[in-house]
PDB file of C-alpha atoms in Angstrom:
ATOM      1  CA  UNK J   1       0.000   0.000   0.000  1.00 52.00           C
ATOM      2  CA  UNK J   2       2.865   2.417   0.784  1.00 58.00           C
ATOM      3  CA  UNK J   3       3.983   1.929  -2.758  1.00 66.00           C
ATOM      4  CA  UNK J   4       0.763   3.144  -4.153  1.00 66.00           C
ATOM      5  CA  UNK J   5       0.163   5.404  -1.918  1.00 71.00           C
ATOM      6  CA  UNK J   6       3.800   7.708  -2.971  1.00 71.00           C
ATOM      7  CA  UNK J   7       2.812   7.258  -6.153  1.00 71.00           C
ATOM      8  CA  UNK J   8      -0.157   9.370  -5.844  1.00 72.00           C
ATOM      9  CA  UNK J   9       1.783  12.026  -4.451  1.00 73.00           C
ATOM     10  CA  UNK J  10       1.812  13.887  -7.989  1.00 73.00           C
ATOM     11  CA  UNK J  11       2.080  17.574  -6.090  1.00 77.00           C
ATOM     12  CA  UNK J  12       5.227  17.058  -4.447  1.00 76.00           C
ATOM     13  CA  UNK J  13       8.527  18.945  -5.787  1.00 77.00           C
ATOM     14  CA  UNK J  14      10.328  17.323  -8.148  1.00 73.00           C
ATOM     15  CA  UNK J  15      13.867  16.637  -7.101  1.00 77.00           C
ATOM     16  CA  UNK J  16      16.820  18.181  -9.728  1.00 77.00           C
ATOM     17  CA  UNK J  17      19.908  17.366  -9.597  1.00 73.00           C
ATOM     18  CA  UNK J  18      21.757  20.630  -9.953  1.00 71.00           C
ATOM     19  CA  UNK J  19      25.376  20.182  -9.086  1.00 75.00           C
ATOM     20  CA  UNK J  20      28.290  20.938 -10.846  1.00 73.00           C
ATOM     21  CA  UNK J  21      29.657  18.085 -12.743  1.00 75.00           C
ATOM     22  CA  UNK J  22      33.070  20.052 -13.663  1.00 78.00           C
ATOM     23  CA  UNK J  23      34.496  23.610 -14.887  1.00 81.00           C
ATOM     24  CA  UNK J  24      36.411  24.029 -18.057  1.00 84.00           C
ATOM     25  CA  UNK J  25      38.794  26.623 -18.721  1.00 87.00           C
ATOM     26  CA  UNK J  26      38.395  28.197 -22.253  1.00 87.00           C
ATOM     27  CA  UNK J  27      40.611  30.471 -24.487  1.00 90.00           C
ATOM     28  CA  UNK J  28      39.350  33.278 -26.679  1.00 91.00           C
ATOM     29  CA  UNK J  29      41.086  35.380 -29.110  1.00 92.00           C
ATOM     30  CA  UNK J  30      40.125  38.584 -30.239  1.00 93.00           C
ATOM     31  CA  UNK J  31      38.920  39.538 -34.086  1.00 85.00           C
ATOM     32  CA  UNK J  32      41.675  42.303 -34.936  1.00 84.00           C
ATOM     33  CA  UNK J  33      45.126  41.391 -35.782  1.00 83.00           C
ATOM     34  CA  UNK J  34      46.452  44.979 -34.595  1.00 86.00           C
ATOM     35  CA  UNK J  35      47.550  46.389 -31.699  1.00 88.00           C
ATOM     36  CA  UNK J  36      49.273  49.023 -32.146  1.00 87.00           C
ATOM     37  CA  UNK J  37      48.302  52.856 -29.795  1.00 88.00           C
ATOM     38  CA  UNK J  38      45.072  53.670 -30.084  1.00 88.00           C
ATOM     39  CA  UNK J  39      43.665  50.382 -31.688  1.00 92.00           C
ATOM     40  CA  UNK J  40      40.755  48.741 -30.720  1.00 94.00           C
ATOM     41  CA  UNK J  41      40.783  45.230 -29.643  1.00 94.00           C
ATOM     42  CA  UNK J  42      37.781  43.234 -29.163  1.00 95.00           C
ATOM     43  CA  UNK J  43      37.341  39.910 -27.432  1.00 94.00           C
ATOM     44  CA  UNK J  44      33.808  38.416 -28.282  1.00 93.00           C
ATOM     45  CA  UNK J  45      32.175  34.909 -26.997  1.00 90.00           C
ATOM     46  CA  UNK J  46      29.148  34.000 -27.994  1.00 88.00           C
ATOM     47  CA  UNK J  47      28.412  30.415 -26.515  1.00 80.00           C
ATOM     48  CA  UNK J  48      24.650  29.733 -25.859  1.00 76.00           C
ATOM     49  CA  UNK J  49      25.126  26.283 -24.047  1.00 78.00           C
ATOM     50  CA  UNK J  50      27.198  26.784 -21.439  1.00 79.00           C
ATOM     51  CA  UNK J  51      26.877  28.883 -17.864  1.00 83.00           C
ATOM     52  CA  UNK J  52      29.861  31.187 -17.613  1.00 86.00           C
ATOM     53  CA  UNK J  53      31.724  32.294 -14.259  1.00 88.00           C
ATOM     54  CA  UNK J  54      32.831  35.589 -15.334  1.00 88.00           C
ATOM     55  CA  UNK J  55      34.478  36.010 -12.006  1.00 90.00           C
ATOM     56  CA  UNK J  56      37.399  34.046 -12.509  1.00 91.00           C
ATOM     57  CA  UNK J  57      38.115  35.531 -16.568  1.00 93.00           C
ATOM     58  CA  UNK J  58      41.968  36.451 -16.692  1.00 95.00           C
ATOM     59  CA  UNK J  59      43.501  38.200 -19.691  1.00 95.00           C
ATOM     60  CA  UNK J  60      46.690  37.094 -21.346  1.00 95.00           C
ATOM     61  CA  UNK J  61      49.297  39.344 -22.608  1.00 92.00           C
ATOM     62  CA  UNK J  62      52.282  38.345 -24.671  1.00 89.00           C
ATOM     63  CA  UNK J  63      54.658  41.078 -25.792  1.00 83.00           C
ATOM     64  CA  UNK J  64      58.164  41.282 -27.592  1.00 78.00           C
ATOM     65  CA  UNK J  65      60.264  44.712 -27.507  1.00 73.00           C
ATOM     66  CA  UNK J  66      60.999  45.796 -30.750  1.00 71.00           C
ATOM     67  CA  UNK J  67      64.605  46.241 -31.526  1.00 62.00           C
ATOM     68  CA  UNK J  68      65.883  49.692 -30.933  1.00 58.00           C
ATOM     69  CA  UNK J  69      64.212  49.241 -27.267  1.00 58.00           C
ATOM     70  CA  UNK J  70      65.491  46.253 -27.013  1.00 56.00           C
ATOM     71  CA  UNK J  71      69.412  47.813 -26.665  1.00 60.00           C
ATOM     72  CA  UNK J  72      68.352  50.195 -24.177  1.00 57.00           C
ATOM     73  CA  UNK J  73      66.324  47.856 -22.104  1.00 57.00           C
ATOM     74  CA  UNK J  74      69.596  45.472 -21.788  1.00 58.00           C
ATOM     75  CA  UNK J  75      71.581  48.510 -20.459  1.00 61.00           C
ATOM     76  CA  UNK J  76      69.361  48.415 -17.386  1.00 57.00           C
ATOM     77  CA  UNK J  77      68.449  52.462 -18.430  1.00 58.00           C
ATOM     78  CA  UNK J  78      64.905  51.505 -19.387  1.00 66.00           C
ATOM     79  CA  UNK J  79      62.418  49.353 -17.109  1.00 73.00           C
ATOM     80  CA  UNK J  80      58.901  48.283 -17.391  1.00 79.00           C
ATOM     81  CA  UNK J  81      56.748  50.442 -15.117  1.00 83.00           C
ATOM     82  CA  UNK J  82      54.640  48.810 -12.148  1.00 88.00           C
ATOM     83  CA  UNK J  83      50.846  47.554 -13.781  1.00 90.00           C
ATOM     84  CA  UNK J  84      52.527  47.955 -17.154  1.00 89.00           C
ATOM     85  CA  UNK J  85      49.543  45.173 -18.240  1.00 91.00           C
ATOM     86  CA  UNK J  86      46.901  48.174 -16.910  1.00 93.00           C
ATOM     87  CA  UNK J  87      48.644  50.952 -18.540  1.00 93.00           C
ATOM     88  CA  UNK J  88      48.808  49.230 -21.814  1.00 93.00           C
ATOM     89  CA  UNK J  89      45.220  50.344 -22.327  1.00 95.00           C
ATOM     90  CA  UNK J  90      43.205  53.499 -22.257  1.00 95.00           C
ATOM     91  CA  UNK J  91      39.917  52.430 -21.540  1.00 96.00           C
ATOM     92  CA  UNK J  92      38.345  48.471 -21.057  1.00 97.00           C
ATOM     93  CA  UNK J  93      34.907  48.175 -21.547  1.00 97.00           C
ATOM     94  CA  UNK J  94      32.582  44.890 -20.962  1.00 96.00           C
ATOM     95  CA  UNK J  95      29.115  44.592 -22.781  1.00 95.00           C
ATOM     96  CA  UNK J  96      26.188  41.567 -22.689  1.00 92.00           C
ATOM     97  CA  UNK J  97      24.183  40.998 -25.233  1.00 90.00           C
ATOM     98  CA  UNK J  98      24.380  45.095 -26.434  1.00 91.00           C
ATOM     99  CA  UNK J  99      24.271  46.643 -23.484  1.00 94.00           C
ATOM    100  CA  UNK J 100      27.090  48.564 -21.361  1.00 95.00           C
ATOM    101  CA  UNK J 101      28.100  46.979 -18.304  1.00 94.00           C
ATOM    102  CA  UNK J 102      31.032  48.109 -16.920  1.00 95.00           C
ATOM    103  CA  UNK J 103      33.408  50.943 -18.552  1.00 96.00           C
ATOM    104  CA  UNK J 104      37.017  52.107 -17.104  1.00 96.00           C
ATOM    105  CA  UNK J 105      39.132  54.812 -18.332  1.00 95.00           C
ATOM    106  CA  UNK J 106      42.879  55.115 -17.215  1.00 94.00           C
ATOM    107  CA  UNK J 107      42.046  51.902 -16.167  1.00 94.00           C
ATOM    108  CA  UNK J 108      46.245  51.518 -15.090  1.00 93.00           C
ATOM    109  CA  UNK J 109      45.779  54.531 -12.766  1.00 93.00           C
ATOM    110  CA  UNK J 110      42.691  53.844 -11.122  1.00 94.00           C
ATOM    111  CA  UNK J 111      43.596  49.655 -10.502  1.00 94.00           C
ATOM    112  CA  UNK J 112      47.004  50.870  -9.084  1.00 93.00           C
ATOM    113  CA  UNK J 113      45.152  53.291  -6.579  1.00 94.00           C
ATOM    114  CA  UNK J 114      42.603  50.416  -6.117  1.00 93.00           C
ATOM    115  CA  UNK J 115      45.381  48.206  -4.982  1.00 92.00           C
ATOM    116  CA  UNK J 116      47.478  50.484  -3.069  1.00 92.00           C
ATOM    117  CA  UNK J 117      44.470  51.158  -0.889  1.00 92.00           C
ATOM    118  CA  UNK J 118      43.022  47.550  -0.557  1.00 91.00           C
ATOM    119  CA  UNK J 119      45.601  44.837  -1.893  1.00 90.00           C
ATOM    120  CA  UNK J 120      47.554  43.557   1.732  1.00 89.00           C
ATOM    121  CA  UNK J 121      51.267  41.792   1.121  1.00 87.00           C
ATOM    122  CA  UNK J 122      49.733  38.351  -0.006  1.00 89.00           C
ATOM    123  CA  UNK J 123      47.355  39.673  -2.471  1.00 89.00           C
ATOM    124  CA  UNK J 124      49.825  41.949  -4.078  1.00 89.00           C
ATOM    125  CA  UNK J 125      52.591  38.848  -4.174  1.00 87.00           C
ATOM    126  CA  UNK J 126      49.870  36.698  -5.811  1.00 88.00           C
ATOM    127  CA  UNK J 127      49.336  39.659  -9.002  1.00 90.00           C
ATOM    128  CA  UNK J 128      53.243  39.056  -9.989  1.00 88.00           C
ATOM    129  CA  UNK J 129      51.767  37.776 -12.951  1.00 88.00           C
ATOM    130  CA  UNK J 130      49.724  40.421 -13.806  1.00 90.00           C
ATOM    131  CA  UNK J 131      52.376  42.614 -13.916  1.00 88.00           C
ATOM    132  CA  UNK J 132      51.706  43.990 -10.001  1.00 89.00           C
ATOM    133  CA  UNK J 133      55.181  44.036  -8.196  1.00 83.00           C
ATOM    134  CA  UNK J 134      54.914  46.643  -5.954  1.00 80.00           C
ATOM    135  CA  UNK J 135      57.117  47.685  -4.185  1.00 75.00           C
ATOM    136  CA  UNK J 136      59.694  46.189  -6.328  1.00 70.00           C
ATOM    137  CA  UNK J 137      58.313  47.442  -9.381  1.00 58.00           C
ATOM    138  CA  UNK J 138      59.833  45.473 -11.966  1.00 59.00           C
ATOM    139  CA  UNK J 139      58.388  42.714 -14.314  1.00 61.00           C
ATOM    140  CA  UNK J 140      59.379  38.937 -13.435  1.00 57.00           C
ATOM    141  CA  UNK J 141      57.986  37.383 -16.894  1.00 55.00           C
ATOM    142  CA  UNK J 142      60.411  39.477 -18.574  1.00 60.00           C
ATOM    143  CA  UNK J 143      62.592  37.375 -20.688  1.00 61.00           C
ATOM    144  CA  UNK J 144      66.001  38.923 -21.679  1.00 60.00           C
ATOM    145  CA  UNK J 145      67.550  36.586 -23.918  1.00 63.00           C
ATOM    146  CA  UNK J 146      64.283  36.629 -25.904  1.00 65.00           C
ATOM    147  CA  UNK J 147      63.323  40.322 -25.415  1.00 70.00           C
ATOM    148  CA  UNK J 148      59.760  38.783 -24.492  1.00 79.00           C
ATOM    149  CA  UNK J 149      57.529  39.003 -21.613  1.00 82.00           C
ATOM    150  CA  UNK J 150      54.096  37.956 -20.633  1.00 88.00           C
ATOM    151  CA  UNK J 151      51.005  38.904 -18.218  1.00 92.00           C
ATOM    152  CA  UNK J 152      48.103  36.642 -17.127  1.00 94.00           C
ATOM    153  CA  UNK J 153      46.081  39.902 -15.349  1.00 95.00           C
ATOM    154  CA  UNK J 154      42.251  38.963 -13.328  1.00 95.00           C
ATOM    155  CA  UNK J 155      39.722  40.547 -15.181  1.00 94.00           C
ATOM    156  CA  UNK J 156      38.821  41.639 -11.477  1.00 93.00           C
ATOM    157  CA  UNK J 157      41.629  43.459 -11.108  1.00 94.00           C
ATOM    158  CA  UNK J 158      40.677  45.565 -14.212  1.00 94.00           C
ATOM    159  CA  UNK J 159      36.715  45.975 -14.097  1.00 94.00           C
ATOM    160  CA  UNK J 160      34.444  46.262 -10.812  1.00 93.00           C
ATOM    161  CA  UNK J 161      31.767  43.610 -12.518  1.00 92.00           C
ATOM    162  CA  UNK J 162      34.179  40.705 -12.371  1.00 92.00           C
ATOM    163  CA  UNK J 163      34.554  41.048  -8.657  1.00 90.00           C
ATOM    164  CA  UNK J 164      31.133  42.257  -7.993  1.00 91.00           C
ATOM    165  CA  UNK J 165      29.332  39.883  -9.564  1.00 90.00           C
ATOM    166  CA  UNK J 166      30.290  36.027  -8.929  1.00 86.00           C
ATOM    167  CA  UNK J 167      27.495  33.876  -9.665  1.00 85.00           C
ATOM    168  CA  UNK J 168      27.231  32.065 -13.359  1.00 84.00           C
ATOM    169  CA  UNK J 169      26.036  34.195 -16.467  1.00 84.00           C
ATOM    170  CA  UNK J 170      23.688  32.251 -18.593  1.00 80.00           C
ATOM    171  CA  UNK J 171      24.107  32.254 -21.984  1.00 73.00           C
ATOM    172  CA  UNK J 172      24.152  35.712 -24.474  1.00 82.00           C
ATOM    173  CA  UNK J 173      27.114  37.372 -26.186  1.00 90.00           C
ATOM    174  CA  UNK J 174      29.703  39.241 -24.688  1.00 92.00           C
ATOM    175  CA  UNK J 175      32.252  41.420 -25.614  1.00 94.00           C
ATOM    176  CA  UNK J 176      35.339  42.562 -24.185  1.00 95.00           C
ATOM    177  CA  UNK J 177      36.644  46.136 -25.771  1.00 96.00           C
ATOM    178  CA  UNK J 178      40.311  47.217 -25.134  1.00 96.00           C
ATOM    179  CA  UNK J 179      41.377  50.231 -26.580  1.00 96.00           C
ATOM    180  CA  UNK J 180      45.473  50.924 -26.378  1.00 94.00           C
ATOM    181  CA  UNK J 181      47.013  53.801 -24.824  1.00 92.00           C
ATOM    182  CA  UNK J 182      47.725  56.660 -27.312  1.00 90.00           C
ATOM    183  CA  UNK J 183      51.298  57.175 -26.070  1.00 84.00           C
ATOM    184  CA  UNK J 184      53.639  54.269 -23.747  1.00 79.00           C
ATOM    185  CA  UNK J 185      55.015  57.076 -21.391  1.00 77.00           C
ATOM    186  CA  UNK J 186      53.329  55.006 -18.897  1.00 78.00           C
ATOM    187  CA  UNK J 187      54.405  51.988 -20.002  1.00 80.00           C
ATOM    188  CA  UNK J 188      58.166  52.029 -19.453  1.00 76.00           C
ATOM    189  CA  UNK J 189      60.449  54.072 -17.026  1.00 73.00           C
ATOM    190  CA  UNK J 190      63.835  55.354 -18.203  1.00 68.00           C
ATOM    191  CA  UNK J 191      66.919  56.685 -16.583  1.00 66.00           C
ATOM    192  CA  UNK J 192      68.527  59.540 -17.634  1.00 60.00           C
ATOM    193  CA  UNK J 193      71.624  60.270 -17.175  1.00 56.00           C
ATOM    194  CA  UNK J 194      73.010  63.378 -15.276  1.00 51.00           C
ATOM    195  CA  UNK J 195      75.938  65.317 -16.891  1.00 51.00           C
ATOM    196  CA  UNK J 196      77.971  67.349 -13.948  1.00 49.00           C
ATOM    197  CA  UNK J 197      78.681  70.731 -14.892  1.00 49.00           C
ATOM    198  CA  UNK J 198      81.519  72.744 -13.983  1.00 44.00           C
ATOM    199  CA  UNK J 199      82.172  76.198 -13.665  1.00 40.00           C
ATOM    200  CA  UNK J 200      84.958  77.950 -15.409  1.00 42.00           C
ATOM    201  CA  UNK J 201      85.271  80.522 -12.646  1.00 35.00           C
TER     202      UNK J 201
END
């Protein structure tokens, strides 16, 4: 009788199994092959099947110094400046499915304020990667002998949304805009040197 009985319990809840089987990490390349000041680089996904933890995005850099920087950075008179990955750009700006988001301009100034005020030692040791190595202030991924260096920088580091919001976007496009700096005099730091002068008299 119990048997029958729970089957005529049509009005109860139906049980879902909603747990995570796994979490994938995908790669996505932007559309433009340029990146030169002032270009416009957009990053676009547009996956309807899957639910997306925007949270934990991360945005790879890989760079090479062109040649006539090259000489003076191996002199130790020119240096990479401290959230070079930040200063790279002018603005970032993250849209779904058409609309604005979340917009930064200077976004190099206003994350190294952000972090100055908030980041404690651990959390600014853990952004060596992204280019963060303050107080030291110099770039570990940079490669000498190959003139090349690389950044892996947390999309929360760069845009409020990605550390504001942490629960799992469901489907719709999105697009990640990066515009580069006009000029690098953020970008790189370089020593001058000082000429004594002396007096005839």
């Amino acid at each position: 009788m119990d048997s029958v009985s729970e089957k005529l319990q049509i009005f109860q809840p139906v049980n879902v199994d909603e747990s995570i089987a796994r979490e994938e990490w995908h790669t996505y390349h932007p559309f433009t092959k340029s990146f030169k000041n002032s270009d416009e680089i957009e990053i676009v996904i547009n996956q309807q099947d899957v639910f997306m933890d925007i949270s934990q995005g991360e945005l790879y850099i890989e760079a090479k110094f062109l040649e006539e920087v090259s000489t003076v950075v191996k002199t130790g008179k020119c240096s990479l400046t401290n959230n070079v990955g930040a200063f790279l750009f002018e603005s970032i700006t993250y849209e779904l499915n058409g609309k604005l988001i979340d917009k930064v301009r200077d976004p190099g100034l206003i994350s190294t304020v952000k972090s100055l005020l908030c980041l404690n030692q651990n959390e600014s040791t853990a952004l060596d990667v992204a280019g963060w190595n303050w107080p030291n202030g110099t770039v570990k991924s940079y490669e000498p002998e190959t003139d090349n260096f690389s950044l892996l920088i947390p999309l929360n580091f760069l845009l409020n949304v990605f550390s504001d919001y942490t629960s799992a976007i469901i489907m719709g496009t999105q697009k990640l805009k990066l515009v580069r700096a006009k000029k690098m005099i953020t970008v790189m730091l370089i020593q001058r040197e000082t000429r004594k002068q002396t007096s005839p008299f």
